[in-house]
C-alpha positions as a Markdown table, in Angstrom:
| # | Residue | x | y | z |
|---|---|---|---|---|
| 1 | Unk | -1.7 | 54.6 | -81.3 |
| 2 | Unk | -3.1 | 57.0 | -78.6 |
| 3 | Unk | -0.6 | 58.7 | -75.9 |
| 4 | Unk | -1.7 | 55.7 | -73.5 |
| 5 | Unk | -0.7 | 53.1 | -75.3 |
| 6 | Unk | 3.0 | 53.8 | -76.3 |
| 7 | Unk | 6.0 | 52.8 | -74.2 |
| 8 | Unk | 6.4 | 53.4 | -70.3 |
| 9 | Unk | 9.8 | 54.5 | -68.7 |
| 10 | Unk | 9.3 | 50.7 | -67.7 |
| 11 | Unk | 9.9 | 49.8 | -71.0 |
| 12 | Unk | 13.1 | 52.0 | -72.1 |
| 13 | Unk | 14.6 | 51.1 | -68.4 |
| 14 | Unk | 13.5 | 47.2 | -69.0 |
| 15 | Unk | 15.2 | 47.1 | -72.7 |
| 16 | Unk | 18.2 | 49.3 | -71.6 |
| 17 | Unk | 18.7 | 46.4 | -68.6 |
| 18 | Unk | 18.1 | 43.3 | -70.4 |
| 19 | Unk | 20.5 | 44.7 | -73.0 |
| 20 | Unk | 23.2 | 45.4 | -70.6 |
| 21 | Unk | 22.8 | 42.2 | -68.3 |
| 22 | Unk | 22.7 | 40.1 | -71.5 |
| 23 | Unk | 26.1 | 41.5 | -73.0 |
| 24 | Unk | 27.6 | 41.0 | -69.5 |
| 25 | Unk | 27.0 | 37.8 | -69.8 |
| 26 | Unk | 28.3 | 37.6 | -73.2 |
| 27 | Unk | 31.8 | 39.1 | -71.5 |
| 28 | Unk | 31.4 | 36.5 | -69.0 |
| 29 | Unk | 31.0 | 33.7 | -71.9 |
| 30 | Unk | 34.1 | 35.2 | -74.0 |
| 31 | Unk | 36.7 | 34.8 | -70.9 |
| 32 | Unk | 35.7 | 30.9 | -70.2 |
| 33 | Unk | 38.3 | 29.7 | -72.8 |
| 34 | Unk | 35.9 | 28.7 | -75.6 |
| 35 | Unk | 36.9 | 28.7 | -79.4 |
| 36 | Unk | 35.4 | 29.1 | -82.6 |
| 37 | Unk | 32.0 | 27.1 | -83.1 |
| 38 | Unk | 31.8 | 26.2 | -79.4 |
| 39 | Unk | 32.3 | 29.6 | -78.2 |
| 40 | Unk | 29.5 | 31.0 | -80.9 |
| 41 | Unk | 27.1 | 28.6 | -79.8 |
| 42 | Unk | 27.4 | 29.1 | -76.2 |
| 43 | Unk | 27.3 | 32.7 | -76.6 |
| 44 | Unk | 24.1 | 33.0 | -78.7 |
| 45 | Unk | 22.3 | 29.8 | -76.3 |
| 46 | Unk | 23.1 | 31.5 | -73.2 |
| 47 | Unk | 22.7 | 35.2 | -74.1 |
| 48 | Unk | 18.8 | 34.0 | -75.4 |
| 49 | Unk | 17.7 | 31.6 | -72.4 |
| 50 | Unk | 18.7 | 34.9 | -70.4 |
| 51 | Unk | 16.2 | 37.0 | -72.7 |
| 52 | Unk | 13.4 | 34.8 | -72.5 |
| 53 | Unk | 13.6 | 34.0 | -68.7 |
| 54 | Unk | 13.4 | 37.8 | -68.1 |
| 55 | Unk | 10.8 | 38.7 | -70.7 |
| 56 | Unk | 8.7 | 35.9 | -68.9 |
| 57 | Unk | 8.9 | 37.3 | -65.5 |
| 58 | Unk | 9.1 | 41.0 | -66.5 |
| 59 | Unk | 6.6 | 41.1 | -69.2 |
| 60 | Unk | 4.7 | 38.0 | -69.7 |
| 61 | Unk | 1.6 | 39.5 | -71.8 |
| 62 | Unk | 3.9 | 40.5 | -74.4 |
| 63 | Unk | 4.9 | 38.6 | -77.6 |
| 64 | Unk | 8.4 | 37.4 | -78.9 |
| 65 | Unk | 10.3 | 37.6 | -81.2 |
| 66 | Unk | 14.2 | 36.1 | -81.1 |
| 67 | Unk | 16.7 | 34.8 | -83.8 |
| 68 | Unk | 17.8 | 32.1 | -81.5 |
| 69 | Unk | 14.0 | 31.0 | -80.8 |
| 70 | Unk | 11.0 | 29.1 | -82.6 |
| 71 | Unk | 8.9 | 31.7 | -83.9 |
| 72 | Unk | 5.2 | 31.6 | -82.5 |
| 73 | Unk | 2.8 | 32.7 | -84.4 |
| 74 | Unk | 0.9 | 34.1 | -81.5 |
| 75 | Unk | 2.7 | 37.3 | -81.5 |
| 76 | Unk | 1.0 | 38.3 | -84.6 |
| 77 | Unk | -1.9 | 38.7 | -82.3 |
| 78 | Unk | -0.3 | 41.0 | -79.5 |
| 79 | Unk | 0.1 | 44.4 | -80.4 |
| 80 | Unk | 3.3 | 44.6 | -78.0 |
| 81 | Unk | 5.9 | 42.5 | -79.5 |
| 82 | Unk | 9.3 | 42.2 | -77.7 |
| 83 | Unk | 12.6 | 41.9 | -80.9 |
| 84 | Unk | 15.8 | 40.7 | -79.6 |
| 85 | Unk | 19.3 | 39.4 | -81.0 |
| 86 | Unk | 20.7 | 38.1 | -78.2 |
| 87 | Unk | 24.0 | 38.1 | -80.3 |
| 88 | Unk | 24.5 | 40.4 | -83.1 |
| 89 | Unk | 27.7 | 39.5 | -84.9 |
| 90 | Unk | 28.3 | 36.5 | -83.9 |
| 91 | Unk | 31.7 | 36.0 | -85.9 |
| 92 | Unk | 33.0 | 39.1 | -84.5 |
| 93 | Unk | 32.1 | 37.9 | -80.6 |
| 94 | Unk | 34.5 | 34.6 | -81.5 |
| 95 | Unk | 37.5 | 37.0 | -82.4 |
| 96 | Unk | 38.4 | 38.3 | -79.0 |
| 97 | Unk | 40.1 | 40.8 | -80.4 |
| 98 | Unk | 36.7 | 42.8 | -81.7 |
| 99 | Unk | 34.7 | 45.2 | -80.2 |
| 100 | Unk | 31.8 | 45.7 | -83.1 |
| 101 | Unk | 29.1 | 43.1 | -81.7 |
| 102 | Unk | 26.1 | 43.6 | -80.0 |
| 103 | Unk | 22.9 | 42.3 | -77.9 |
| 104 | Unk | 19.6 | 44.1 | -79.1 |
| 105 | Unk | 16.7 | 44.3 | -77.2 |
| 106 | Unk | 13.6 | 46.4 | -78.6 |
| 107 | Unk | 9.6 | 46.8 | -77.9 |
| 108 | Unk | 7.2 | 47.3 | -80.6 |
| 109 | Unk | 3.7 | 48.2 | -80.3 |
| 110 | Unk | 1.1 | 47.9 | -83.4 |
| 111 | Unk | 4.7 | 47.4 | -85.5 |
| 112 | Unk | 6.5 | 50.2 | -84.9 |
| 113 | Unk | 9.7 | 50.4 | -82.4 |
| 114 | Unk | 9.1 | 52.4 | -79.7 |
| 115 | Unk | 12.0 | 51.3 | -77.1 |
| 116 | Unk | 14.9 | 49.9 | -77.6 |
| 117 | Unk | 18.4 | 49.5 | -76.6 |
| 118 | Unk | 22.0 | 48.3 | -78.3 |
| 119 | Unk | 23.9 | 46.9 | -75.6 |
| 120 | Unk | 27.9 | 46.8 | -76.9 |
| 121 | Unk | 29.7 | 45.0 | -74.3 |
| 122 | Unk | 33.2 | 44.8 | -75.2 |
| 123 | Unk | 33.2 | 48.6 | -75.4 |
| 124 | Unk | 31.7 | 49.0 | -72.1 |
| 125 | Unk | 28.2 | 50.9 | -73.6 |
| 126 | Unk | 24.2 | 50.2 | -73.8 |
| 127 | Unk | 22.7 | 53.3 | -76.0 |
| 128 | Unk | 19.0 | 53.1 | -75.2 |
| 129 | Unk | 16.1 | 55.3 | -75.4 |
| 130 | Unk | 15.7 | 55.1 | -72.0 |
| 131 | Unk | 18.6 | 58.2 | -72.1 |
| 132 | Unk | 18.5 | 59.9 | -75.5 |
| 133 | Unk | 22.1 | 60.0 | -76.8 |
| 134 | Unk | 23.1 | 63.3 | -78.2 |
| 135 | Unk | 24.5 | 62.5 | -82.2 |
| 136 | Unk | 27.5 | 65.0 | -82.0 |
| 137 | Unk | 28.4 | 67.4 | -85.5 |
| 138 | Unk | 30.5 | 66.3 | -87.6 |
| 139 | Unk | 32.6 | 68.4 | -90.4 |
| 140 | Unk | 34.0 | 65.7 | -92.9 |
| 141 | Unk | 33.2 | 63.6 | -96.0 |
| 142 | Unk | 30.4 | 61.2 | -95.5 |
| 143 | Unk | 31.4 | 58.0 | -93.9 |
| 144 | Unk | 29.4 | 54.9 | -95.4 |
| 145 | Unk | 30.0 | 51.7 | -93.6 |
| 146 | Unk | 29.7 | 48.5 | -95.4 |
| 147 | Unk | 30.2 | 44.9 | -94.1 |
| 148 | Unk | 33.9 | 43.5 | -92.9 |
| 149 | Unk | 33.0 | 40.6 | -95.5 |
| 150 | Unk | 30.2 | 41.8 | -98.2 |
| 151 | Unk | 30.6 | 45.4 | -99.0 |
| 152 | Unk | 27.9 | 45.6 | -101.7 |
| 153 | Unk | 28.0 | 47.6 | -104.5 |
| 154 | Unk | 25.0 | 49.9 | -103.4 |
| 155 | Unk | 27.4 | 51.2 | -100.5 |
| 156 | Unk | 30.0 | 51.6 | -103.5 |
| 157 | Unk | 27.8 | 54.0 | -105.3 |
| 158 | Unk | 26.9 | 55.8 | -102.4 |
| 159 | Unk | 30.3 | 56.5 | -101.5 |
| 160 | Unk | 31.0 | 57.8 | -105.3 |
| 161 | Unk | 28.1 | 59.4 | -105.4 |
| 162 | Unk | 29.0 | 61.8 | -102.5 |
| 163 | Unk | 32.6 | 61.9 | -102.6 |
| 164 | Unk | 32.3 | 59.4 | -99.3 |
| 165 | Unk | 34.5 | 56.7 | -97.8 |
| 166 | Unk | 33.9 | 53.2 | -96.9 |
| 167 | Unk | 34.1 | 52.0 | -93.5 |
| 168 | Unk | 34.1 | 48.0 | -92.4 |
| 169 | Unk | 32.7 | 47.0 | -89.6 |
| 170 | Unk | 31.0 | 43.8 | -87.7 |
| 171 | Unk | 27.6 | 43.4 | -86.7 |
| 172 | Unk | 24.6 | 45.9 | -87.7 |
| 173 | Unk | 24.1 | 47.0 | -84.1 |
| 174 | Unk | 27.8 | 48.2 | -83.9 |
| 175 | Unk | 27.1 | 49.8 | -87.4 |
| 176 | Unk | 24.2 | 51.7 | -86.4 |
| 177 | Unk | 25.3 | 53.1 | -83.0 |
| 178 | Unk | 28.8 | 54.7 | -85.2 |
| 179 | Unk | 26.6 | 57.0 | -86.9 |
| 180 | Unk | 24.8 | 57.5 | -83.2 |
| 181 | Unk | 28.3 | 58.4 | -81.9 |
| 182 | Unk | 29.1 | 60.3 | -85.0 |
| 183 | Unk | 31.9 | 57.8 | -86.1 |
| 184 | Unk | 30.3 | 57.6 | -89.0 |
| 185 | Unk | 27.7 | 58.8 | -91.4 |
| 186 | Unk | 25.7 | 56.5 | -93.7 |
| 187 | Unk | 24.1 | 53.1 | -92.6 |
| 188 | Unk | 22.3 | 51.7 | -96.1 |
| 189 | Unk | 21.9 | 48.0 | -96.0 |
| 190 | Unk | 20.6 | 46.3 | -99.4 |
| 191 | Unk | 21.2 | 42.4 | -98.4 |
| 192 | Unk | 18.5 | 42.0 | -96.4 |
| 193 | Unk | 18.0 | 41.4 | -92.4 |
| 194 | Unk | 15.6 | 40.0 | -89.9 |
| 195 | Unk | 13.5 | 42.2 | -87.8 |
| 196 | Unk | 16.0 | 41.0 | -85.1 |
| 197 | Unk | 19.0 | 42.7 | -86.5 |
| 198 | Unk | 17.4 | 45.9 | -86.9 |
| 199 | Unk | 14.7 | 47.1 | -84.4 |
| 200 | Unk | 17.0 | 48.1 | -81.5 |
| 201 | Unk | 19.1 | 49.8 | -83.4 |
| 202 | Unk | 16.1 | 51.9 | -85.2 |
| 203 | Unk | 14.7 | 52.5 | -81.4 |
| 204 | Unk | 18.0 | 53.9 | -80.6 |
| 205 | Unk | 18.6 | 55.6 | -84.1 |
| 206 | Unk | 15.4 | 57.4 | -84.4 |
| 207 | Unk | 15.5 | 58.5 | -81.0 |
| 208 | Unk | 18.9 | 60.2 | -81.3 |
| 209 | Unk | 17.1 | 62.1 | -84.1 |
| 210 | Unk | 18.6 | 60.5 | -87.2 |
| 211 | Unk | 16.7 | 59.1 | -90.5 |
| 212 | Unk | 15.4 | 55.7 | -90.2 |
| 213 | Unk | 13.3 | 54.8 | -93.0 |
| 214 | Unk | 13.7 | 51.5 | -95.9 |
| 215 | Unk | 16.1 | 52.7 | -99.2 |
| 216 | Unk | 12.7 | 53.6 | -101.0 |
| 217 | Unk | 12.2 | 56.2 | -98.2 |
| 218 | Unk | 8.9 | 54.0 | -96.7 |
| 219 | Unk | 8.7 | 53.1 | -92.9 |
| 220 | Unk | 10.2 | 50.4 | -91.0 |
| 221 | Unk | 7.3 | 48.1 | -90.4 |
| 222 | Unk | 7.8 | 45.3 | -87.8 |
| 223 | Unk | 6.0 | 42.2 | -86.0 |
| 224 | Unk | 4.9 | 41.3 | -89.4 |
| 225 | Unk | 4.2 | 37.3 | -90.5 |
| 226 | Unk | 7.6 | 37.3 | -92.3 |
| 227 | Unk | 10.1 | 38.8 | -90.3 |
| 228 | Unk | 12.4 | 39.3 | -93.1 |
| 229 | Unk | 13.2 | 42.9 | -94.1 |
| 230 | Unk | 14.9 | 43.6 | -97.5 |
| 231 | Unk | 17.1 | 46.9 | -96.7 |
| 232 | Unk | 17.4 | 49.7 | -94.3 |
| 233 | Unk | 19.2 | 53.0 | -94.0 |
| 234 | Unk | 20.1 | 54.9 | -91.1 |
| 235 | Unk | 22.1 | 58.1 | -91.6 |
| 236 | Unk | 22.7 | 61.8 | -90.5 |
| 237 | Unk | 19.3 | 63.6 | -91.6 |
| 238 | Unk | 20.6 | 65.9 | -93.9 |
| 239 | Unk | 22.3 | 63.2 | -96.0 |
| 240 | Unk | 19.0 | 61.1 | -96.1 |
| 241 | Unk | 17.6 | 63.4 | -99.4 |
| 242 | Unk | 21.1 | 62.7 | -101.1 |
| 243 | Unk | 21.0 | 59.1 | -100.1 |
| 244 | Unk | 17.5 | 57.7 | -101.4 |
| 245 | Unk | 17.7 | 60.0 | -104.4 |
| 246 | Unk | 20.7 | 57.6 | -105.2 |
| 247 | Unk | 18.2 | 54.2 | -105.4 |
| 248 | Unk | 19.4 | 51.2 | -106.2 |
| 249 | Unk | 22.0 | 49.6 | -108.8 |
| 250 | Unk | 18.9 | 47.8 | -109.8 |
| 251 | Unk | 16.8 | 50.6 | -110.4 |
C-alpha cells in the first residue's frame, strides 16, 4: 500500500461520525419503552439502515461489510471495505442498566484496518483514530477480561499464568477500549468472532499503540471470503511476549 492510498482525515472523521450518530440513536431507541426481543431488534435494524444510508451517500465506491446485512460478494473486489456492527452487545444494550455495548464502524483497505472508531454511547464516548487516545500507565497485576457469560479457560490460564485477575464484561468493543483507557490489561479472545466484532476496535487499539495481532502472534487479516476470525488478542505491549508464549490449552 503506497502513502496515497491509505486513509484520508475523511475517513477517521467519517468513521468517528457514523459511530457517534449511530450510538445516539441507539440512546434514542433504549428510552422509547421497548423490552427484551423487541428492543434488540429495533436497536440492531435501526442502528444498520442508519450505517448503510450514510455509507451510500458518503462513500458509495466502497464495499460493505455489516452483521445485520446480506453479505455481497462484491466487496471482495474493492480494496476499500467499510466493517460495521451497528450493535455490539446486543444483550447488554436490552439491560438498561449497562454501559459495555458498542457501535463499530472501521475502513479497510487491501485487508488491513486503517480507520476506525468504537462509539460507546451509554458512557458518553467514541474512541477513534481520527484523535489518537493516549493508553495511560498502569502499576498493577494484569487485568484479563473474559466474557459476562463464557469465560474460557484460555483467559483462565492467562490469569494463572501471570498472577492476573479476571474481569467480566459485555460486548468486545467495550472490552477492547478498557485496555485503551487502561481499565484493564489483556484482551485474548479464543471463541471466535466476525470481522464485524473486531476491526474497529483493532483501528482504535493499534492506533493507541497497543499489540494487536491473532493468539499465534500472525496479523489481523480482514475483507476476506469468510469473514469469520478464530481469536484475537489485544493487550498492553509489554505483556504481548508473556501472553502468546502462553498458547493455547490445545496446544
Amino acid at each position: 500500500m503506497t502513502p496515497d492510498d491509505g486513509p484520508t482525515t475523511a475517513d477517521h472523521d467519517l468513521a468517528t461520525e457514523l459511530a457517534a450518530a449511530s450510538g445516539a440513536l441507539l440512546l434514542e431507541v433504549r428510552g422509547e419503552g421497548l423490552e427484551g426481543k423487541e428492543l434488540k431488534d429495533a436497536g440492531d435494524l435501526r442502528s444498520h439502515e442508519h450505517l448503510m444510508a450514510a455509507l451510500a451517500e458518503r462513500a458509495p465506491d466502497d464495499g460493505v461489510l455489516s452483521e445485520e446485512g446480506a453479505d455481497d460478494p462484491a466487496r471482495l473486489d474493492k480494496r476499500r471495505v467499510w466493517i460495521v456492527d451497528p450493535l455490539d452487545g446486543t444483550r447488554e444494550f436490552s439491560e438498561l442498566d449497562r454501559s459495555d455495548w458498542a457501535v463499530h464502524v472501521a475502513l479497510a483497505i487491501d485487508g488491513v484496518v486503517v480507520a476506525g472508531a468504537v462509539a460507546l454511547p451509554a458512557l458518553g464516548r467514541t474512541y477513534s483514530t481520527a484523535v489518537i487516545p493516549e493508553v495511560p500507565l498502569v502499576d498493577r497485576a494484569p487485568r484479563i477480561l473474559v466474557s459476562r457469560t463464557r469465560p474460557t479457560e484460555h483467559a483462565r490460564l492467562i490469569a494463572e499464568k501471570l498472577d492476573g485477575e479476571l474481569v467480566p464484561m459485555g460486548s468486545a468493543g467495550a472490552k477492547a477500549m478498557a485496555v485503551v483507557r487502561g481499565e484493564a490489561d489483556i484482551y485474548a479472545h479464543s471463541g471466535g468472532q466476525y470481522e464485524w466484532d473486531s476491526a474497529a476496535p483493532v483501528a482504535v487499539a493499534q492506533a493507541a499503540g497497543l499489540h494487536v495481532s491473532r493468539l499465534d502472534g500472525s496479523p489481523m487479516r480482514y475483507n476476506q471470503p469468510n469473514p469469520w476470525l478464530p481469536d484475537l488478542l489485544i493487550c498492553r505491549p509489554e505483556l504481548a511476549e508473556r501472553v502468546l508464549a502462553i498458547g493455547l490449552p490445545s496446544d
